[in-house]
């Protein structure tokens, strides 16, 4: 990577072929789209902001639940009418990997590329025609795109994602990720640290280190582990905030928690997906921790970082889940006191261990009711967590103007809570101290204090 020739923002050029990229799914996909743009920008494409003006439309897709895929099928239908006659439509990412040739069958999609084949995109596109559809869904054990500098498509220029690893080896029984993103592999730390430095020099003030399971990051024959990487990134500059996601509870060791505690610029927020509060369900999910060992991790976090916020992912209605298991999920939510959660109904994914070996036996009605109970409890917990912040002062990194009023700014606290406050002369990318005066379950409202 050569910093001098590295552009963090798209270089727009109407004389070049135009590409439109639409991204679905997780933060990893957002970052992958930035890698794809970098590769295509280097081979003569320019980013455009509407599918109507594109020569090539790419949809970066997600397979995690059935409804994620359904959304993309409807989008393909819509784009069939929107894309001009000359434009090609390509499907990339997880759904490309899962469905492969099947995506080419409806006659609308002409290009399919899985998550490890993005370097091949210029060649695939070159060879592409209506009669010569192109596909590459080969998974790799090495590809980390380490030397590629993602071209950032975010609007604010303040927060960016950096992928530190790819794939997953955990094979939680419900999850399609290991099948569509391949084996776990870590990226060379030198390239990660360099990318973070360049972002900081370009005005970015917050980076999120991404991986399916960042706590198992490992380099140099296990001599260099995740807490060391975290420390190196934190040392770049005290003004650079560092976040990370996702942590697997079984791999969340004291060293990482101690590092979060040690550096003021490592954000005091840990996303720790619990999935279920029932040991029987956790076992069937093959999560490799128990309710007790999870709570022990939470206790350590609260002891070492009392101001830390904790968020989670929860699945309602996994195979064999009974009412008591569901109650166990509600009770662990209260015990931890999550400030927010991503909550889902279980959706069976083809070819996963759960699809092969377990019965999807919770009725849709029960899944729906349990999910609603989980959501309403989380709303109460989020409100309680926010009410607890009223009267306190937080350092907020300004991300933009509030959607409701251009006289208000918004940003996040270290705990990852969105905070809205009246604008003075402060600018996006600056830190301000904000005293929280009121809240809803989703937002803190406050005013700048000196
Ligand atoms: N059904 C429902 N939710 C799922 N997740 C992963 N796989 C499934 C599935 N088959 C959820 C988990 C994971 C998050 C990214 O998505 O909670 O942590
Ligand atoms: Fe899926 Fe489990 Fe890997 Fe997360 S850790 S991506 S839930 S297999």
PDB file of N, CA, C and O in Angstrom, residues 117-152:
ATOM      1  N   UNK A 117     -13.711 -13.664  -4.324  1.00  0.00           N
ATOM      2  CA  UNK A 117     -13.305 -13.593  -5.737  1.00  0.00           C
ATOM      3  C   UNK A 117     -13.299 -12.169  -6.282  1.00  0.00           C
ATOM      4  O   UNK A 117     -13.315 -11.961  -7.501  1.00  0.00           O
ATOM      5  N   UNK A 118     -13.247 -11.175  -5.385  1.00  0.00           N
ATOM      6  CA  UNK A 118     -13.374  -9.796  -5.864  1.00  0.00           C
ATOM      7  C   UNK A 118     -12.187  -9.319  -6.711  1.00  0.00           C
ATOM      8  O   UNK A 118     -12.329  -8.467  -7.578  1.00  0.00           O
ATOM      9  N   UNK A 119     -11.012  -9.907  -6.464  1.00  0.00           N
ATOM     10  CA  UNK A 119      -9.867  -9.509  -7.319  1.00  0.00           C
ATOM     11  C   UNK A 119     -10.083  -9.921  -8.768  1.00  0.00           C
ATOM     12  O   UNK A 119      -9.460  -9.366  -9.676  1.00  0.00           O
ATOM     13  N   UNK A 120     -10.950 -10.895  -8.947  1.00  0.00           N
ATOM     14  CA  UNK A 120     -11.211 -11.422 -10.281  1.00  0.00           C
ATOM     15  C   UNK A 120     -12.261 -10.582 -11.022  1.00  0.00           C
ATOM     16  O   UNK A 120     -12.494 -10.790 -12.217  1.00  0.00           O
ATOM     17  N   UNK A 121     -12.894  -9.627 -10.323  1.00  0.00           N
ATOM     18  CA  UNK A 121     -14.002  -8.878 -10.927  1.00  0.00           C
ATOM     19  C   UNK A 121     -13.638  -8.170 -12.243  1.00  0.00           C
ATOM     20  O   UNK A 121     -14.395  -8.267 -13.214  1.00  0.00           O
ATOM     21  N   UNK A 122     -12.471  -7.469 -12.323  1.00  0.00           N
ATOM     22  CA  UNK A 122     -12.163  -6.790 -13.592  1.00  0.00           C
ATOM     23  C   UNK A 122     -12.149  -7.766 -14.773  1.00  0.00           C
ATOM     24  O   UNK A 122     -12.685  -7.467 -15.836  1.00  0.00           O
ATOM     25  N   UNK A 123     -11.579  -8.949 -14.551  1.00  0.00           N
ATOM     26  CA  UNK A 123     -11.518  -9.942 -15.630  1.00  0.00           C
ATOM     27  C   UNK A 123     -12.928 -10.453 -15.960  1.00  0.00           C
ATOM     28  O   UNK A 123     -13.320 -10.552 -17.125  1.00  0.00           O
ATOM     29  N   UNK A 124     -13.696 -10.749 -14.923  1.00  0.00           N
ATOM     30  CA  UNK A 124     -15.063 -11.246 -15.142  1.00  0.00           C
ATOM     31  C   UNK A 124     -15.880 -10.220 -15.931  1.00  0.00           C
ATOM     32  O   UNK A 124     -16.596 -10.551 -16.861  1.00  0.00           O
ATOM     33  N   UNK A 125     -15.726  -8.950 -15.551  1.00  0.00           N
ATOM     34  CA  UNK A 125     -16.511  -7.885 -16.204  1.00  0.00           C
ATOM     35  C   UNK A 125     -16.087  -7.710 -17.653  1.00  0.00           C
ATOM     36  O   UNK A 125     -16.900  -7.530 -18.545  1.00  0.00           O
ATOM     37  N   UNK A 126     -14.778  -7.818 -17.863  1.00  0.00           N
ATOM     38  CA  UNK A 126     -14.242  -7.720 -19.216  1.00  0.00           C
ATOM     39  C   UNK A 126     -14.823  -8.768 -20.150  1.00  0.00           C
ATOM     40  O   UNK A 126     -15.096  -8.507 -21.323  1.00  0.00           O
ATOM     41  N   UNK A 127     -15.003  -9.970 -19.611  1.00  0.00           N
ATOM     42  CA  UNK A 127     -15.480 -11.091 -20.436  1.00  0.00           C
ATOM     43  C   UNK A 127     -16.997 -11.159 -20.503  1.00  0.00           C
ATOM     44  O   UNK A 127     -17.553 -12.054 -21.130  1.00  0.00           O
ATOM     45  N   UNK A 128     -17.649 -10.199 -19.834  1.00  0.00           N
ATOM     46  CA  UNK A 128     -19.095 -10.292 -19.639  1.00  0.00           C
ATOM     47  C   UNK A 128     -19.898  -9.861 -20.864  1.00  0.00           C
ATOM     48  O   UNK A 128     -19.637  -8.825 -21.467  1.00  0.00           O
ATOM     49  N   UNK A 129     -20.903 -10.675 -21.235  1.00  0.00           N
ATOM     50  CA  UNK A 129     -21.899 -10.240 -22.226  1.00  0.00           C
ATOM     51  C   UNK A 129     -23.180 -11.032 -21.950  1.00  0.00           C
ATOM     52  O   UNK A 129     -23.160 -11.988 -21.169  1.00  0.00           O
ATOM     53  N   UNK A 130     -24.306 -10.638 -22.591  1.00  0.00           N
ATOM     54  CA  UNK A 130     -25.584 -11.336 -22.365  1.00  0.00           C
ATOM     55  C   UNK A 130     -25.429 -12.833 -22.621  1.00  0.00           C
ATOM     56  O   UNK A 130     -26.004 -13.656 -21.921  1.00  0.00           O
ATOM     57  N   UNK A 131     -24.622 -13.156 -23.624  1.00  0.00           N
ATOM     58  CA  UNK A 131     -24.495 -14.572 -23.979  1.00  0.00           C
ATOM     59  C   UNK A 131     -23.316 -15.230 -23.264  1.00  0.00           C
ATOM     60  O   UNK A 131     -23.092 -16.418 -23.380  1.00  0.00           O
ATOM     61  N   UNK A 132     -22.556 -14.404 -22.520  1.00  0.00           N
ATOM     62  CA  UNK A 132     -21.379 -14.949 -21.847  1.00  0.00           C
ATOM     63  C   UNK A 132     -21.381 -14.521 -20.372  1.00  0.00           C
ATOM     64  O   UNK A 132     -20.604 -13.673 -19.949  1.00  0.00           O
ATOM     65  N   UNK A 133     -22.300 -15.107 -19.621  1.00  0.00           N
ATOM     66  CA  UNK A 133     -22.422 -14.746 -18.202  1.00  0.00           C
ATOM     67  C   UNK A 133     -21.195 -15.231 -17.438  1.00  0.00           C
ATOM     68  O   UNK A 133     -20.581 -16.227 -17.815  1.00  0.00           O
ATOM     69  N   UNK A 134     -20.862 -14.520 -16.363  1.00  0.00           N
ATOM     70  CA  UNK A 134     -19.623 -14.816 -15.649  1.00  0.00           C
ATOM     71  C   UNK A 134     -19.897 -15.168 -14.186  1.00  0.00           C
ATOM     72  O   UNK A 134     -20.734 -14.545 -13.532  1.00  0.00           O
ATOM     73  N   UNK A 135     -19.153 -16.148 -13.693  1.00  0.00           N
ATOM     74  CA  UNK A 135     -19.330 -16.549 -12.290  1.00  0.00           C
ATOM     75  C   UNK A 135     -18.004 -17.006 -11.694  1.00  0.00           C
ATOM     76  O   UNK A 135     -17.215 -17.683 -12.357  1.00  0.00           O
ATOM     77  N   UNK A 136     -17.737 -16.555 -10.467  1.00  0.00           N
ATOM     78  CA  UNK A 136     -16.614 -17.096  -9.689  1.00  0.00           C
ATOM     79  C   UNK A 136     -17.047 -17.137  -8.228  1.00  0.00           C
ATOM     80  O   UNK A 136     -17.271 -16.103  -7.605  1.00  0.00           O
ATOM     81  N   UNK A 137     -17.178 -18.355  -7.697  1.00  0.00           N
ATOM     82  CA  UNK A 137     -17.578 -18.492  -6.284  1.00  0.00           C
ATOM     83  C   UNK A 137     -16.584 -19.390  -5.540  1.00  0.00           C
ATOM     84  O   UNK A 137     -16.933 -20.071  -4.589  1.00  0.00           O
ATOM     85  N   UNK A 138     -15.332 -19.330  -5.987  1.00  0.00           N
ATOM     86  CA  UNK A 138     -14.315 -20.147  -5.310  1.00  0.00           C
ATOM     87  C   UNK A 138     -13.949 -19.486  -3.985  1.00  0.00           C
ATOM     88  O   UNK A 138     -13.656 -18.294  -3.935  1.00  0.00           O
ATOM     89  N   UNK A 139     -13.992 -20.274  -2.906  1.00  0.00           N
ATOM     90  CA  UNK A 139     -13.584 -19.736  -1.599  1.00  0.00           C
ATOM     91  C   UNK A 139     -12.094 -19.968  -1.414  1.00  0.00           C
ATOM     92  O   UNK A 139     -11.531 -20.907  -1.967  1.00  0.00           O
ATOM     93  N   UNK A 140     -11.468 -19.090  -0.628  1.00  0.00           N
ATOM     94  CA  UNK A 140     -10.019 -19.157  -0.470  1.00  0.00           C
ATOM     95  C   UNK A 140      -9.684 -19.384   1.002  1.00  0.00           C
ATOM     96  O   UNK A 140     -10.457 -19.033   1.886  1.00  0.00           O
ATOM     97  N   UNK A 141      -8.522 -19.971   1.261  1.00  0.00           N
ATOM     98  CA  UNK A 141      -8.096 -20.105   2.656  1.00  0.00           C
ATOM     99  C   UNK A 141      -7.150 -18.974   3.039  1.00  0.00           C
ATOM    100  O   UNK A 141      -6.769 -18.851   4.188  1.00  0.00           O
ATOM    101  N   UNK A 142      -6.756 -18.151   2.057  1.00  0.00           N
ATOM    102  CA  UNK A 142      -5.765 -17.093   2.332  1.00  0.00           C
ATOM    103  C   UNK A 142      -6.268 -15.675   2.106  1.00  0.00           C
ATOM    104  O   UNK A 142      -5.770 -14.748   2.743  1.00  0.00           O
ATOM    105  N   UNK A 143      -7.204 -15.483   1.198  1.00  0.00           N
ATOM    106  CA  UNK A 143      -7.559 -14.127   0.775  1.00  0.00           C
ATOM    107  C   UNK A 143      -8.013 -13.262   1.967  1.00  0.00           C
ATOM    108  O   UNK A 143      -8.931 -13.631   2.697  1.00  0.00           O
ATOM    109  N   UNK A 144      -7.335 -12.119   2.180  1.00  0.00           N
ATOM    110  CA  UNK A 144      -7.809 -11.146   3.177  1.00  0.00           C
ATOM    111  C   UNK A 144      -7.868  -9.736   2.560  1.00  0.00           C
ATOM    112  O   UNK A 144      -8.150  -8.780   3.268  1.00  0.00           O
ATOM    113  N   UNK A 145      -7.564  -9.599   1.278  1.00  0.00           N
ATOM    114  CA  UNK A 145      -7.521  -8.294   0.608  1.00  0.00           C
ATOM    115  C   UNK A 145      -6.613  -7.325   1.370  1.00  0.00           C
ATOM    116  O   UNK A 145      -6.874  -6.119   1.429  1.00  0.00           O
ATOM    117  N   UNK A 146      -5.557  -7.893   1.990  1.00  0.00           N
ATOM    118  CA  UNK A 146      -4.711  -7.115   2.902  1.00  0.00           C
ATOM    119  C   UNK A 146      -4.107  -5.884   2.236  1.00  0.00           C
ATOM    120  O   UNK A 146      -3.983  -4.836   2.850  1.00  0.00           O
ATOM    121  N   UNK A 147      -3.723  -6.000   0.958  1.00  0.00           N
ATOM    122  CA  UNK A 147      -3.011  -4.912   0.293  1.00  0.00           C
ATOM    123  C   UNK A 147      -3.967  -3.942  -0.396  1.00  0.00           C
ATOM    124  O   UNK A 147      -3.528  -2.974  -1.014  1.00  0.00           O
ATOM    125  N   UNK A 148      -5.252  -4.196  -0.333  1.00  0.00           N
ATOM    126  CA  UNK A 148      -6.203  -3.318  -1.033  1.00  0.00           C
ATOM    127  C   UNK A 148      -6.736  -2.255  -0.078  1.00  0.00           C
ATOM    128  O   UNK A 148      -7.179  -2.567   1.035  1.00  0.00           O
ATOM    129  N   UNK A 149      -6.657  -0.995  -0.507  1.00  0.00           N
ATOM    130  CA  UNK A 149      -7.122   0.096   0.350  1.00  0.00           C
ATOM    131  C   UNK A 149      -8.562   0.418  -0.004  1.00  0.00           C
ATOM    132  O   UNK A 149      -8.819   0.960  -1.068  1.00  0.00           O
ATOM    133  N   UNK A 150      -9.494   0.087   0.885  1.00  0.00           N
ATOM    134  CA  UNK A 150     -10.901   0.325   0.557  1.00  0.00           C
ATOM    135  C   UNK A 150     -11.175   1.798   0.236  1.00  0.00           C
ATOM    136  O   UNK A 150     -10.603   2.686   0.862  1.00  0.00           O
ATOM    137  N   UNK A 151     -12.009   2.042  -0.776  1.00  0.00           N
ATOM    138  CA  UNK A 151     -12.421   3.413  -1.089  1.00  0.00           C
ATOM    139  C   UNK A 151     -13.706   3.673  -0.312  1.00  0.00           C
ATOM    140  O   UNK A 151     -14.703   2.987  -0.494  1.00  0.00           O
ATOM    141  N   UNK A 152     -13.656   4.649   0.586  1.00  0.00           N
ATOM    142  CA  UNK A 152     -14.758   4.841   1.542  1.00  0.00           C
ATOM    143  C   UNK A 152     -15.960   5.490   0.886  1.00  0.00           C
ATOM    144  O   UNK A 152     -15.836   6.521   0.229  1.00  0.00           O
TER     145      UNK A 152
END
